[in-house]
Amino acid sequence: MFDRGVSVFLCSTEDNPIPTQRYMDAVIDKRVDGIIAAGKRTDRQVPAELSSLGVPVVYTIVQPEPNSVCFTVDDEGGGRMATELLIAKGRRRIAHVTGPANFRVVHERALGYKSALASAGLVEPEIGTIMDDWAERAGRDAVRLHFDGVVAPPDGFVCGNDQIARGVVDALALRGVRVPEDVSVIGYDNWHYYAEEASPPLTTVDMNLEQLGRLAGETLLQMIDGHVVEPGTRRLPCHVVERGSA
């Protein structure tokens, strides 16, 4: 936003209320014109009361305060999009392995996955959605559960992030299962380190975070200029980056 003559004061609180309060004091001292409160989880609030500061606030990927402006990701749409891609590739036994059940996005992506299957007249493998951890180990364990002693193992995996997807790909390779010839795998996040360095490189869902940040900044500038912005949460669509795993 420097090309608009705007200076940015960046603070990282890591959900800790003590440094958050210190940053809020510094924000007041610097007389900032507005705040973008960016989080990591849509089911957690910023550990500070921002509405009392008397400046415009825009929230991103966090549980916002009531009657505020928020931008977040359409994770249900992302889960649906990932599953629809594998269905379009001809996959019919599509498994879902994702992160811990205490994350809201896990359930939103699972809803998208299940709705895509239902629309295509397909059902989940009998093991059902695996909610484990955001780690490669979760992907390796999921392959073991879905392949050991199973008559008809999955021919596709929708994964909750790229780390899980990489674990799935590696575990399939150890079993001599070819990706994507035998099984298609799709990740989530488009985290370049995991997605591009995997073998084969991962097809994955990109959450369009750059666009989300741009819209949040532009909206905050409008609010600072006195424009009325309707409160509510805007869910931005994802898109798929196709590489070699699906």
PDB file of C-alpha atoms in Angstrom:
ATOM      1  CA  MET A   1       0.000   0.000   0.000  1.00  0.00           C
ATOM      2  CA  PHE A   2       3.043   2.284  -0.107  1.00  0.00           C
ATOM      3  CA  ASP A   3       2.042   3.439  -3.587  1.00  0.00           C
ATOM      4  CA  ARG A   4      -1.008   5.023  -1.944  1.00  0.00           C
ATOM      5  CA  GLY A   5       1.160   7.006   0.453  1.00  0.00           C
ATOM      6  CA  VAL A   6       0.392   4.628   3.316  1.00  0.00           C
ATOM      7  CA  SER A   7       2.866   3.388   5.915  1.00  0.00           C
ATOM      8  CA  VAL A   8       2.339  -0.046   7.458  1.00  0.00           C
ATOM      9  CA  PHE A   9       2.967  -0.938  11.102  1.00  0.00           C
ATOM     10  CA  LEU A  10       3.217  -4.763  11.307  1.00  0.00           C
ATOM     11  CA  CYS A  11       2.710  -6.631  14.596  1.00  0.00           C
ATOM     12  CA  SER A  12       2.806 -10.390  15.293  1.00  0.00           C
ATOM     13  CA  THR A  13       1.109 -11.465  18.512  1.00  0.00           C
ATOM     14  CA  GLU A  14       0.880 -15.272  18.093  1.00  0.00           C
ATOM     15  CA  ASP A  15      -2.478 -15.206  19.925  1.00  0.00           C
ATOM     16  CA  ASN A  16      -0.799 -14.039  23.131  1.00  0.00           C
ATOM     17  CA  PRO A  17      -2.809 -11.328  24.948  1.00  0.00           C
ATOM     18  CA  ILE A  18       0.234  -9.790  26.666  1.00  0.00           C
ATOM     19  CA  PRO A  19       2.169  -8.670  23.552  1.00  0.00           C
ATOM     20  CA  THR A  20      -1.169  -7.932  21.909  1.00  0.00           C
ATOM     21  CA  GLN A  21      -1.969  -5.323  24.543  1.00  0.00           C
ATOM     22  CA  ARG A  22       1.505  -3.821  24.173  1.00  0.00           C
ATOM     23  CA  TYR A  23       0.998  -3.552  20.430  1.00  0.00           C
ATOM     24  CA  MET A  24      -2.417  -1.963  20.956  1.00  0.00           C
ATOM     25  CA  ASP A  25      -0.816   0.659  23.203  1.00  0.00           C
ATOM     26  CA  ALA A  26       1.783   1.317  20.509  1.00  0.00           C
ATOM     27  CA  VAL A  27      -0.953   1.563  17.880  1.00  0.00           C
ATOM     28  CA  ILE A  28      -2.740   4.201  19.936  1.00  0.00           C
ATOM     29  CA  ASP A  29       0.507   6.121  20.480  1.00  0.00           C
ATOM     30  CA  LYS A  30       1.212   6.155  16.737  1.00  0.00           C
ATOM     31  CA  ARG A  31      -2.345   7.302  16.009  1.00  0.00           C
ATOM     32  CA  VAL A  32      -2.897   4.807  13.226  1.00  0.00           C
ATOM     33  CA  ASP A  33      -5.801   5.377  10.843  1.00  0.00           C
ATOM     34  CA  GLY A  34      -6.945   1.757  10.619  1.00  0.00           C
ATOM     35  CA  ILE A  35      -6.177  -1.857  11.487  1.00  0.00           C
ATOM     36  CA  ILE A  36      -6.182  -5.149   9.591  1.00  0.00           C
ATOM     37  CA  ALA A  37      -6.477  -7.963  12.138  1.00  0.00           C
ATOM     38  CA  ALA A  38      -5.200 -11.113  10.424  1.00  0.00           C
ATOM     39  CA  GLY A  39      -5.483 -14.527  12.036  1.00  0.00           C
ATOM     40  CA  LYS A  40      -4.702 -18.180  11.289  1.00  0.00           C
ATOM     41  CA  ARG A  41      -8.002 -19.764  12.302  1.00  0.00           C
ATOM     42  CA  THR A  42     -11.565 -18.750  11.611  1.00  0.00           C
ATOM     43  CA  ASP A  43     -12.702 -20.227  14.924  1.00  0.00           C
ATOM     44  CA  ARG A  44     -10.539 -17.969  17.108  1.00  0.00           C
ATOM     45  CA  GLN A  45     -10.813 -14.300  17.955  1.00  0.00           C
ATOM     46  CA  VAL A  46      -8.043 -11.739  18.052  1.00  0.00           C
ATOM     47  CA  PRO A  47      -6.900 -11.554  21.721  1.00  0.00           C
ATOM     48  CA  ALA A  48      -7.783  -7.862  21.982  1.00  0.00           C
ATOM     49  CA  GLU A  49     -10.826  -5.603  21.913  1.00  0.00           C
ATOM     50  CA  LEU A  50     -10.267  -3.605  18.716  1.00  0.00           C
ATOM     51  CA  SER A  51     -13.685  -1.994  18.288  1.00  0.00           C
ATOM     52  CA  SER A  52     -12.986   0.328  21.215  1.00  0.00           C
ATOM     53  CA  LEU A  53      -9.949   1.935  19.532  1.00  0.00           C
ATOM     54  CA  GLY A  54     -12.074   4.285  17.437  1.00  0.00           C
ATOM     55  CA  VAL A  55     -10.469   3.453  14.067  1.00  0.00           C
ATOM     56  CA  PRO A  56     -11.729   1.271  11.172  1.00  0.00           C
ATOM     57  CA  VAL A  57     -10.908  -2.428  11.528  1.00  0.00           C
ATOM     58  CA  VAL A  58     -10.953  -5.172   8.889  1.00  0.00           C
ATOM     59  CA  TYR A  59     -10.597  -8.815   9.955  1.00  0.00           C
ATOM     60  CA  THR A  60      -9.091 -11.625   7.862  1.00  0.00           C
ATOM     61  CA  ILE A  61      -9.190 -15.390   8.547  1.00  0.00           C
ATOM     62  CA  VAL A  62     -10.283 -14.919  12.127  1.00  0.00           C
ATOM     63  CA  GLN A  63     -13.536 -14.904  14.071  1.00  0.00           C
ATOM     64  CA  PRO A  64     -14.525 -11.229  13.834  1.00  0.00           C
ATOM     65  CA  GLU A  65     -16.254  -9.048  16.361  1.00  0.00           C
ATOM     66  CA  PRO A  66     -20.012  -8.537  15.820  1.00  0.00           C
ATOM     67  CA  ASN A  67     -21.071  -6.113  13.061  1.00  0.00           C
ATOM     68  CA  SER A  68     -17.569  -5.919  11.614  1.00  0.00           C
ATOM     69  CA  VAL A  69     -16.013  -6.374   8.171  1.00  0.00           C
ATOM     70  CA  CYS A  70     -14.232  -9.648   7.563  1.00  0.00           C
ATOM     71  CA  PHE A  71     -12.576 -11.440   4.634  1.00  0.00           C
ATOM     72  CA  THR A  72     -11.994 -15.179   4.740  1.00  0.00           C
ATOM     73  CA  VAL A  73     -11.640 -18.232   2.505  1.00  0.00           C
ATOM     74  CA  ASP A  74     -14.512 -20.289   1.119  1.00  0.00           C
ATOM     75  CA  ASP A  75     -13.142 -23.538   2.539  1.00  0.00           C
ATOM     76  CA  GLU A  76     -16.316 -25.484   1.865  1.00  0.00           C
ATOM     77  CA  GLY A  77     -16.042 -24.438  -1.766  1.00  0.00           C
ATOM     78  CA  GLY A  78     -12.372 -25.416  -1.758  1.00  0.00           C
ATOM     79  CA  GLY A  79     -13.158 -28.917  -0.501  1.00  0.00           C
ATOM     80  CA  ARG A  80     -15.872 -29.268  -3.117  1.00  0.00           C
ATOM     81  CA  MET A  81     -13.572 -27.998  -5.880  1.00  0.00           C
ATOM     82  CA  ALA A  82     -10.826 -30.476  -4.965  1.00  0.00           C
ATOM     83  CA  THR A  83     -13.240 -33.401  -4.984  1.00  0.00           C
ATOM     84  CA  GLU A  84     -14.899 -32.339  -8.219  1.00  0.00           C
ATOM     85  CA  LEU A  85     -11.508 -32.279  -9.927  1.00  0.00           C
ATOM     86  CA  LEU A  86     -10.817 -35.897  -8.982  1.00  0.00           C
ATOM     87  CA  ILE A  87     -14.301 -36.913 -10.090  1.00  0.00           C
ATOM     88  CA  ALA A  88     -13.654 -35.198 -13.434  1.00  0.00           C
ATOM     89  CA  LYS A  89     -10.450 -37.276 -13.671  1.00  0.00           C
ATOM     90  CA  GLY A  90     -12.571 -40.423 -13.461  1.00  0.00           C
ATOM     91  CA  ARG A  91     -11.983 -41.255  -9.802  1.00  0.00           C
ATOM     92  CA  ARG A  92     -14.876 -42.964  -8.022  1.00  0.00           C
ATOM     93  CA  ARG A  93     -13.482 -44.181  -4.668  1.00  0.00           C
ATOM     94  CA  ILE A  94     -12.225 -40.931  -3.209  1.00  0.00           C
ATOM     95  CA  ALA A  95     -10.907 -40.822   0.352  1.00  0.00           C
ATOM     96  CA  HIS A  96     -10.608 -37.733   2.513  1.00  0.00           C
ATOM     97  CA  VAL A  97      -7.830 -37.222   5.043  1.00  0.00           C
ATOM     98  CA  THR A  98      -7.501 -33.899   6.809  1.00  0.00           C
ATOM     99  CA  GLY A  99      -6.458 -32.091   9.992  1.00  0.00           C
ATOM    100  CA  PRO A 100      -7.644 -32.123  13.617  1.00  0.00           C
ATOM    101  CA  ALA A 101     -11.371 -32.084  14.329  1.00  0.00           C
ATOM    102  CA  ASN A 102     -11.098 -28.969  16.515  1.00  0.00           C
ATOM    103  CA  PHE A 103     -10.439 -26.788  13.447  1.00  0.00           C
ATOM    104  CA  ARG A 104     -13.537 -25.248  11.852  1.00  0.00           C
ATOM    105  CA  VAL A 105     -11.986 -25.343   8.384  1.00  0.00           C
ATOM    106  CA  VAL A 106     -11.630 -29.121   8.659  1.00  0.00           C
ATOM    107  CA  HIS A 107     -15.390 -29.504   8.895  1.00  0.00           C
ATOM    108  CA  GLU A 108     -16.062 -26.905   6.202  1.00  0.00           C
ATOM    109  CA  ARG A 109     -13.763 -28.664   3.730  1.00  0.00           C
ATOM    110  CA  ALA A 110     -15.323 -32.013   4.667  1.00  0.00           C
ATOM    111  CA  LEU A 111     -18.764 -30.591   3.865  1.00  0.00           C
ATOM    112  CA  GLY A 112     -17.519 -29.567   0.428  1.00  0.00           C
ATOM    113  CA  TYR A 113     -16.014 -33.004  -0.148  1.00  0.00           C
ATOM    114  CA  LYS A 114     -19.218 -34.803   0.852  1.00  0.00           C
ATOM    115  CA  SER A 115     -21.467 -32.521  -1.187  1.00  0.00           C
ATOM    116  CA  ALA A 116     -19.367 -33.116  -4.309  1.00  0.00           C
ATOM    117  CA  LEU A 117     -19.579 -36.882  -3.810  1.00  0.00           C
ATOM    118  CA  ALA A 118     -23.333 -36.700  -3.275  1.00  0.00           C
ATOM    119  CA  SER A 119     -23.849 -34.599  -6.402  1.00  0.00           C
ATOM    120  CA  ALA A 120     -21.975 -37.233  -8.420  1.00  0.00           C
ATOM    121  CA  GLY A 121     -23.893 -40.113  -6.855  1.00  0.00           C
ATOM    122  CA  LEU A 122     -20.785 -41.374  -5.042  1.00  0.00           C
ATOM    123  CA  VAL A 123     -20.213 -42.391  -1.414  1.00  0.00           C
ATOM    124  CA  GLU A 124     -17.250 -42.177   0.926  1.00  0.00           C
ATOM    125  CA  PRO A 125     -15.017 -45.219   1.398  1.00  0.00           C
ATOM    126  CA  GLU A 126     -16.225 -47.174   4.421  1.00  0.00           C
ATOM    127  CA  ILE A 127     -13.426 -45.861   6.643  1.00  0.00           C
ATOM    128  CA  GLY A 128     -14.895 -42.362   6.240  1.00  0.00           C
ATOM    129  CA  THR A 129     -13.175 -39.013   6.610  1.00  0.00           C
ATOM    130  CA  ILE A 130      -9.956 -39.250   8.625  1.00  0.00           C
ATOM    131  CA  MET A 131      -9.349 -36.240  10.880  1.00  0.00           C
ATOM    132  CA  ASP A 132      -5.822 -36.546  12.218  1.00  0.00           C
ATOM    133  CA  ASP A 133      -2.983 -34.027  12.125  1.00  0.00           C
ATOM    134  CA  TRP A 134      -1.577 -31.437   9.710  1.00  0.00           C
ATOM    135  CA  ALA A 135       1.498 -33.620   9.118  1.00  0.00           C
ATOM    136  CA  GLU A 136       2.958 -36.009   6.550  1.00  0.00           C
ATOM    137  CA  ARG A 137       2.552 -38.791   9.093  1.00  0.00           C
ATOM    138  CA  ALA A 138      -1.233 -38.405   8.859  1.00  0.00           C
ATOM    139  CA  GLY A 139      -1.046 -39.034   5.125  1.00  0.00           C
ATOM    140  CA  ARG A 140       1.113 -42.129   5.556  1.00  0.00           C
ATOM    141  CA  ASP A 141      -1.215 -43.517   8.245  1.00  0.00           C
ATOM    142  CA  ALA A 142      -4.251 -42.853   6.038  1.00  0.00           C
ATOM    143  CA  VAL A 143      -2.760 -44.907   3.202  1.00  0.00           C
ATOM    144  CA  ARG A 144      -2.142 -47.788   5.591  1.00  0.00           C
ATOM    145  CA  LEU A 145      -5.741 -47.672   6.874  1.00  0.00           C
ATOM    146  CA  HIS A 146      -7.210 -47.499   3.381  1.00  0.00           C
ATOM    147  CA  PHE A 147      -4.996 -50.149   1.750  1.00  0.00           C
ATOM    148  CA  ASP A 148      -4.183 -52.855   4.310  1.00  0.00           C
ATOM    149  CA  GLY A 149      -6.700 -55.673   3.918  1.00  0.00           C
ATOM    150  CA  VAL A 150      -9.099 -53.580   1.841  1.00  0.00           C
ATOM    151  CA  VAL A 151     -10.575 -55.218  -1.264  1.00  0.00           C
ATOM    152  CA  ALA A 152     -11.179 -51.957  -3.161  1.00  0.00           C
ATOM    153  CA  PRO A 153      -8.800 -49.239  -1.918  1.00  0.00           C
ATOM    154  CA  PRO A 154      -9.277 -45.595  -2.938  1.00  0.00           C
ATOM    155  CA  ASP A 155      -8.362 -44.384  -6.382  1.00  0.00           C
ATOM    156  CA  GLY A 156      -8.186 -40.790  -5.168  1.00  0.00           C
ATOM    157  CA  PHE A 157      -7.249 -38.809  -2.058  1.00  0.00           C
ATOM    158  CA  VAL A 158      -8.494 -35.330  -1.153  1.00  0.00           C
ATOM    159  CA  CYS A 159      -6.095 -34.013   1.493  1.00  0.00           C
ATOM    160  CA  GLY A 160      -6.534 -31.216   4.018  1.00  0.00           C
ATOM    161  CA  ASN A 161      -3.158 -29.663   3.293  1.00  0.00           C
ATOM    162  CA  ASP A 162      -0.042 -30.200   1.191  1.00  0.00           C
ATOM    163  CA  GLN A 163       1.909 -31.875   3.988  1.00  0.00           C
ATOM    164  CA  ILE A 164      -0.731 -34.582   4.338  1.00  0.00           C
ATOM    165  CA  ALA A 165      -0.835 -34.967   0.551  1.00  0.00           C
ATOM    166  CA  ARG A 166       2.922 -35.404   0.407  1.00  0.00           C
ATOM    167  CA  GLY A 167       2.696 -38.111   3.059  1.00  0.00           C
ATOM    168  CA  VAL A 168       0.040 -39.879   0.980  1.00  0.00           C
ATOM    169  CA  VAL A 169       2.155 -39.696  -2.189  1.00  0.00           C
ATOM    170  CA  ASP A 170       5.255 -41.029  -0.427  1.00  0.00           C
ATOM    171  CA  ALA A 171       3.344 -43.899   1.212  1.00  0.00           C
ATOM    172  CA  LEU A 172       1.747 -44.883  -2.087  1.00  0.00           C
ATOM    173  CA  ALA A 173       5.162 -44.910  -3.775  1.00  0.00           C
ATOM    174  CA  LEU A 174       6.495 -47.321  -1.130  1.00  0.00           C
ATOM    175  CA  ARG A 175       3.646 -49.688  -2.040  1.00  0.00           C
ATOM    176  CA  GLY A 176       4.387 -49.450  -5.744  1.00  0.00           C
ATOM    177  CA  VAL A 177       1.189 -47.493  -6.382  1.00  0.00           C
ATOM    178  CA  ARG A 178       1.637 -44.951  -9.164  1.00  0.00           C
ATOM    179  CA  VAL A 179       0.519 -41.330  -8.801  1.00  0.00           C
ATOM    180  CA  PRO A 180      -1.489 -40.221 -10.719  1.00  0.00           C
ATOM    181  CA  GLU A 181      -1.832 -43.281 -12.983  1.00  0.00           C
ATOM    182  CA  ASP A 182      -3.316 -45.531 -10.263  1.00  0.00           C
ATOM    183  CA  VAL A 183      -4.348 -43.008  -7.597  1.00  0.00           C
ATOM    184  CA  SER A 184      -4.882 -39.260  -7.859  1.00  0.00           C
ATOM    185  CA  VAL A 185      -3.876 -37.023  -4.948  1.00  0.00           C
ATOM    186  CA  ILE A 186      -4.782 -33.383  -4.359  1.00  0.00           C
ATOM    187  CA  GLY A 187      -3.528 -31.155  -1.550  1.00  0.00           C
ATOM    188  CA  TYR A 188      -4.637 -27.853  -0.090  1.00  0.00           C
ATOM    189  CA  ASP A 189      -2.827 -24.527   0.557  1.00  0.00           C
ATOM    190  CA  ASN A 190      -0.443 -24.455  -2.426  1.00  0.00           C
ATOM    191  CA  TRP A 191       2.467 -24.244  -0.006  1.00  0.00           C
ATOM    192  CA  HIS A 192       5.218 -24.123  -2.615  1.00  0.00           C
ATOM    193  CA  TYR A 193       7.889 -25.909  -0.553  1.00  0.00           C
ATOM    194  CA  TYR A 194       5.718 -29.010  -0.146  1.00  0.00           C
ATOM    195  CA  ALA A 195       3.738 -28.818  -3.385  1.00  0.00           C
ATOM    196  CA  GLU A 196       6.510 -28.137  -5.888  1.00  0.00           C
ATOM    197  CA  GLU A 197       9.175 -30.333  -4.280  1.00  0.00           C
ATOM    198  CA  ALA A 198       6.958 -33.416  -4.031  1.00  0.00           C
ATOM    199  CA  SER A 199       7.431 -36.253  -6.541  1.00  0.00           C
ATOM    200  CA  PRO A 200       5.306 -35.842  -8.548  1.00  0.00           C
ATOM    201  CA  PRO A 201       4.611 -32.161  -7.819  1.00  0.00           C
ATOM    202  CA  LEU A 202       1.275 -31.751  -6.071  1.00  0.00           C
ATOM    203  CA  THR A 203      -1.942 -30.587  -7.621  1.00  0.00           C
ATOM    204  CA  THR A 204      -3.406 -28.436  -4.864  1.00  0.00           C
ATOM    205  CA  VAL A 205      -6.045 -25.897  -3.861  1.00  0.00           C
ATOM    206  CA  ASP A 206      -4.802 -22.308  -3.648  1.00  0.00           C
ATOM    207  CA  MET A 207      -6.730 -20.115  -1.185  1.00  0.00           C
ATOM    208  CA  ASN A 208      -6.022 -16.866  -3.058  1.00  0.00           C
ATOM    209  CA  LEU A 209      -4.524 -15.272   0.054  1.00  0.00           C
ATOM    210  CA  GLU A 210      -2.771 -12.570  -1.967  1.00  0.00           C
ATOM    211  CA  GLN A 211      -6.091 -11.428  -3.379  1.00  0.00           C
ATOM    212  CA  LEU A 212      -7.680 -11.653   0.065  1.00  0.00           C
ATOM    213  CA  GLY A 213      -5.004  -9.407   1.535  1.00  0.00           C
ATOM    214  CA  ARG A 214      -5.335  -6.930  -1.315  1.00  0.00           C
ATOM    215  CA  LEU A 215      -9.099  -6.687  -0.876  1.00  0.00           C
ATOM    216  CA  ALA A 216      -8.727  -6.271   2.872  1.00  0.00           C
ATOM    217  CA  GLY A 217      -6.249  -3.416   2.355  1.00  0.00           C
ATOM    218  CA  GLU A 218      -8.369  -1.686  -0.270  1.00  0.00           C
ATOM    219  CA  THR A 219     -11.464  -1.988   1.910  1.00  0.00           C
ATOM    220  CA  LEU A 220      -9.658  -0.541   4.915  1.00  0.00           C
ATOM    221  CA  LEU A 221      -8.527   2.442   2.832  1.00  0.00           C
ATOM    222  CA  GLN A 222     -12.132   3.028   1.752  1.00  0.00           C
ATOM    223  CA  MET A 223     -13.260   2.950   5.370  1.00  0.00           C
ATOM    224  CA  ILE A 224     -10.499   5.375   6.359  1.00  0.00           C
ATOM    225  CA  ASP A 225     -11.666   7.715   3.591  1.00  0.00           C
ATOM    226  CA  GLY A 226     -15.139   7.719   5.120  1.00  0.00           C
ATOM    227  CA  HIS A 227     -16.921   5.297   2.798  1.00  0.00           C
ATOM    228  CA  VAL A 228     -19.595   3.127   4.386  1.00  0.00           C
ATOM    229  CA  VAL A 229     -18.774  -0.582   4.049  1.00  0.00           C
ATOM    230  CA  GLU A 230     -21.519  -3.071   4.817  1.00  0.00           C
ATOM    231  CA  PRO A 231     -20.522  -5.311   7.740  1.00  0.00           C
ATOM    232  CA  GLY A 232     -20.360  -9.056   7.254  1.00  0.00           C
ATOM    233  CA  THR A 233     -18.033 -11.848   6.219  1.00  0.00           C
ATOM    234  CA  ARG A 234     -16.919 -12.107   2.588  1.00  0.00           C
ATOM    235  CA  ARG A 235     -15.831 -15.625   1.578  1.00  0.00           C
ATOM    236  CA  LEU A 236     -13.391 -15.564  -1.324  1.00  0.00           C
ATOM    237  CA  PRO A 237     -13.314 -18.513  -3.732  1.00  0.00           C
ATOM    238  CA  CYS A 238     -10.285 -20.778  -4.091  1.00  0.00           C
ATOM    239  CA  HIS A 239      -8.743 -22.088  -7.286  1.00  0.00           C
ATOM    240  CA  VAL A 240      -6.902 -25.285  -8.212  1.00  0.00           C
ATOM    241  CA  VAL A 241      -3.255 -25.297  -9.298  1.00  0.00           C
ATOM    242  CA  GLU A 242      -2.763 -28.404 -11.435  1.00  0.00           C
ATOM    243  CA  ARG A 243       0.609 -30.105 -11.377  1.00  0.00           C
ATOM    244  CA  GLY A 244       1.399 -33.800 -11.597  1.00  0.00           C
ATOM    245  CA  SER A 245      -0.402 -35.675  -8.817  1.00  0.00           C
ATOM    246  CA  ALA A 246      -3.998 -35.681 -10.115  1.00  0.00           C
TER     247      ALA A 246
END
